[in-house]
Amino acid sequence: MKKKIYLKKTRIIIFLLITFIFSTGINTVDSFDYNVSNFNANNSNLDVEDSYINYIVKENDTIWSIVNENIDIKRDKREYVSNIIELNNIKGNIYPGDVLLIPSY
């Protein structure tokens, strides 16, 4: 009689463990899918609102000279320079051959 009770307890524990693992896996996949779709939605908005130009830095180029070539007179150049620095994660100097993303508004 004890053997049957032991087998039933083991089966119940295994069943509960499998159910727990399965439900946790579904929640994990579901939250991952939400994050990916949310990320794609955010990126699609960026693509529609902002477009970028790949600019190859030439000899004697500075960020300010690049801005003067690529910006409308109506825009604030300081803000544009700040956007380029932030977008390209520039910590110091730029060198010929560097490729910069330049926002085109």
PDB file of C-alpha atoms in Angstrom:
ATOM      1  CA  MET A   1       0.000   0.000   0.000  1.00  0.00           C
ATOM      2  CA  LYS A   2       2.826   2.410   0.815  1.00  0.00           C
ATOM      3  CA  LYS A   3       4.390   1.815  -2.575  1.00  0.00           C
ATOM      4  CA  LYS A   4       1.223   2.997  -4.377  1.00  0.00           C
ATOM      5  CA  ILE A   5       0.978   6.125  -2.228  1.00  0.00           C
ATOM      6  CA  TYR A   6       4.661   6.886  -2.857  1.00  0.00           C
ATOM      7  CA  LEU A   7       4.188   6.506  -6.625  1.00  0.00           C
ATOM      8  CA  LYS A   8       1.147   8.793  -6.572  1.00  0.00           C
ATOM      9  CA  LYS A   9       3.055  11.478  -4.645  1.00  0.00           C
ATOM     10  CA  THR A  10       5.979  11.212  -7.048  1.00  0.00           C
ATOM     11  CA  ARG A  11       3.705  11.508 -10.071  1.00  0.00           C
ATOM     12  CA  ILE A  12       1.909  14.509  -8.583  1.00  0.00           C
ATOM     13  CA  ILE A  13       5.199  16.249  -7.782  1.00  0.00           C
ATOM     14  CA  ILE A  14       6.548  15.568 -11.289  1.00  0.00           C
ATOM     15  CA  PHE A  15       3.297  16.783 -12.843  1.00  0.00           C
ATOM     16  CA  LEU A  16       3.354  20.000 -10.792  1.00  0.00           C
ATOM     17  CA  LEU A  17       7.019  20.578 -11.614  1.00  0.00           C
ATOM     18  CA  ILE A  18       6.432  20.145 -15.355  1.00  0.00           C
ATOM     19  CA  THR A  19       3.372  22.403 -15.201  1.00  0.00           C
ATOM     20  CA  PHE A  20       5.370  25.084 -13.375  1.00  0.00           C
ATOM     21  CA  ILE A  21       8.249  24.917 -15.863  1.00  0.00           C
ATOM     22  CA  PHE A  22       5.865  25.019 -18.812  1.00  0.00           C
ATOM     23  CA  SER A  23       3.886  28.012 -17.509  1.00  0.00           C
ATOM     24  CA  THR A  24       7.076  29.906 -16.627  1.00  0.00           C
ATOM     25  CA  GLY A  25       8.437  29.273 -20.109  1.00  0.00           C
ATOM     26  CA  ILE A  26       5.277  30.593 -21.747  1.00  0.00           C
ATOM     27  CA  ASN A  27       5.404  33.767 -19.652  1.00  0.00           C
ATOM     28  CA  THR A  28       9.063  34.282 -20.529  1.00  0.00           C
ATOM     29  CA  VAL A  29       8.466  33.815 -24.262  1.00  0.00           C
ATOM     30  CA  ASP A  30       5.392  36.038 -24.130  1.00  0.00           C
ATOM     31  CA  SER A  31       7.260  38.877 -22.405  1.00  0.00           C
ATOM     32  CA  PHE A  32      10.174  38.489 -24.849  1.00  0.00           C
ATOM     33  CA  ASP A  33       7.762  38.740 -27.772  1.00  0.00           C
ATOM     34  CA  TYR A  34       6.242  41.897 -26.256  1.00  0.00           C
ATOM     35  CA  ASN A  35       9.666  43.506 -25.873  1.00  0.00           C
ATOM     36  CA  VAL A  36      10.660  42.651 -29.448  1.00  0.00           C
ATOM     37  CA  SER A  37       7.417  43.996 -30.916  1.00  0.00           C
ATOM     38  CA  ASN A  38       7.705  47.125 -28.775  1.00  0.00           C
ATOM     39  CA  PHE A  39      11.309  47.581 -29.948  1.00  0.00           C
ATOM     40  CA  ASN A  40      10.270  47.179 -33.582  1.00  0.00           C
ATOM     41  CA  ALA A  41       7.459  49.707 -33.147  1.00  0.00           C
ATOM     42  CA  ASN A  42       9.878  52.229 -31.668  1.00  0.00           C
ATOM     43  CA  ASN A  43      12.380  51.678 -34.467  1.00  0.00           C
ATOM     44  CA  SER A  44       9.752  52.052 -37.168  1.00  0.00           C
ATOM     45  CA  ASN A  45       8.808  55.426 -35.690  1.00  0.00           C
ATOM     46  CA  LEU A  46      12.440  56.491 -35.767  1.00  0.00           C
ATOM     47  CA  ASP A  47      12.779  55.469 -39.398  1.00  0.00           C
ATOM     48  CA  VAL A  48       9.735  57.489 -40.414  1.00  0.00           C
ATOM     49  CA  GLU A  49      10.569  60.622 -38.442  1.00  0.00           C
ATOM     50  CA  ASP A  50      14.347  60.719 -38.803  1.00  0.00           C
ATOM     51  CA  SER A  51      16.594  59.765 -41.654  1.00  0.00           C
ATOM     52  CA  TYR A  52      20.353  59.705 -41.541  1.00  0.00           C
ATOM     53  CA  ILE A  53      23.237  60.232 -43.926  1.00  0.00           C
ATOM     54  CA  ASN A  54      26.461  58.240 -43.684  1.00  0.00           C
ATOM     55  CA  TYR A  55      29.196  60.851 -43.870  1.00  0.00           C
ATOM     56  CA  ILE A  56      32.834  59.844 -44.361  1.00  0.00           C
ATOM     57  CA  VAL A  57      35.134  62.278 -42.573  1.00  0.00           C
ATOM     58  CA  LYS A  58      37.690  63.919 -44.880  1.00  0.00           C
ATOM     59  CA  GLU A  59      41.016  65.570 -44.109  1.00  0.00           C
ATOM     60  CA  ASN A  60      40.624  68.760 -42.007  1.00  0.00           C
ATOM     61  CA  ASP A  61      36.921  68.079 -41.326  1.00  0.00           C
ATOM     62  CA  THR A  62      35.477  69.122 -37.993  1.00  0.00           C
ATOM     63  CA  ILE A  63      32.002  68.474 -36.698  1.00  0.00           C
ATOM     64  CA  TRP A  64      31.280  72.168 -37.129  1.00  0.00           C
ATOM     65  CA  SER A  65      32.384  72.156 -40.789  1.00  0.00           C
ATOM     66  CA  ILE A  66      30.261  69.055 -41.414  1.00  0.00           C
ATOM     67  CA  VAL A  67      27.288  70.804 -39.811  1.00  0.00           C
ATOM     68  CA  ASN A  68      27.827  73.899 -41.968  1.00  0.00           C
ATOM     69  CA  GLU A  69      27.671  71.690 -45.082  1.00  0.00           C
ATOM     70  CA  ASN A  70      24.570  69.716 -44.056  1.00  0.00           C
ATOM     71  CA  ILE A  71      22.215  72.023 -42.175  1.00  0.00           C
ATOM     72  CA  ASP A  72      19.562  74.515 -43.151  1.00  0.00           C
ATOM     73  CA  ILE A  73      20.119  78.086 -42.054  1.00  0.00           C
ATOM     74  CA  LYS A  74      16.918  77.893 -39.980  1.00  0.00           C
ATOM     75  CA  ARG A  75      18.265  75.261 -37.591  1.00  0.00           C
ATOM     76  CA  ASP A  76      20.298  75.789 -34.429  1.00  0.00           C
ATOM     77  CA  LYS A  77      23.810  74.594 -35.225  1.00  0.00           C
ATOM     78  CA  ARG A  78      24.690  73.946 -31.578  1.00  0.00           C
ATOM     79  CA  GLU A  79      21.789  71.526 -31.201  1.00  0.00           C
ATOM     80  CA  TYR A  80      22.727  69.805 -34.472  1.00  0.00           C
ATOM     81  CA  VAL A  81      26.359  69.395 -33.330  1.00  0.00           C
ATOM     82  CA  SER A  82      25.138  68.016 -30.004  1.00  0.00           C
ATOM     83  CA  ASN A  83      22.886  65.511 -31.818  1.00  0.00           C
ATOM     84  CA  ILE A  84      25.760  64.307 -34.008  1.00  0.00           C
ATOM     85  CA  ILE A  85      28.067  63.878 -31.006  1.00  0.00           C
ATOM     86  CA  GLU A  86      25.417  61.955 -29.060  1.00  0.00           C
ATOM     87  CA  LEU A  87      24.297  59.831 -32.015  1.00  0.00           C
ATOM     88  CA  ASN A  88      27.862  58.754 -32.862  1.00  0.00           C
ATOM     89  CA  ASN A  89      29.053  58.512 -29.244  1.00  0.00           C
ATOM     90  CA  ILE A  90      31.995  60.816 -29.946  1.00  0.00           C
ATOM     91  CA  LYS A  91      34.294  61.216 -26.942  1.00  0.00           C
ATOM     92  CA  GLY A  92      37.148  63.128 -28.578  1.00  0.00           C
ATOM     93  CA  ASN A  93      38.538  63.843 -32.023  1.00  0.00           C
ATOM     94  CA  ILE A  94      37.246  62.600 -35.360  1.00  0.00           C
ATOM     95  CA  TYR A  95      39.679  61.292 -37.963  1.00  0.00           C
ATOM     96  CA  PRO A  96      39.671  60.995 -41.767  1.00  0.00           C
ATOM     97  CA  GLY A  97      37.885  57.806 -42.788  1.00  0.00           C
ATOM     98  CA  ASP A  98      35.534  57.792 -39.782  1.00  0.00           C
ATOM     99  CA  VAL A  99      31.918  57.238 -40.778  1.00  0.00           C
ATOM    100  CA  LEU A 100      29.422  59.461 -38.980  1.00  0.00           C
ATOM    101  CA  LEU A 101      25.649  59.275 -38.947  1.00  0.00           C
ATOM    102  CA  ILE A 102      24.356  62.745 -39.770  1.00  0.00           C
ATOM    103  CA  PRO A 103      20.646  63.426 -39.144  1.00  0.00           C
ATOM    104  CA  SER A 104      18.883  64.886 -42.152  1.00  0.00           C
ATOM    105  CA  TYR A 105      15.865  66.836 -40.992  1.00  0.00           C
TER     106      TYR A 105
END
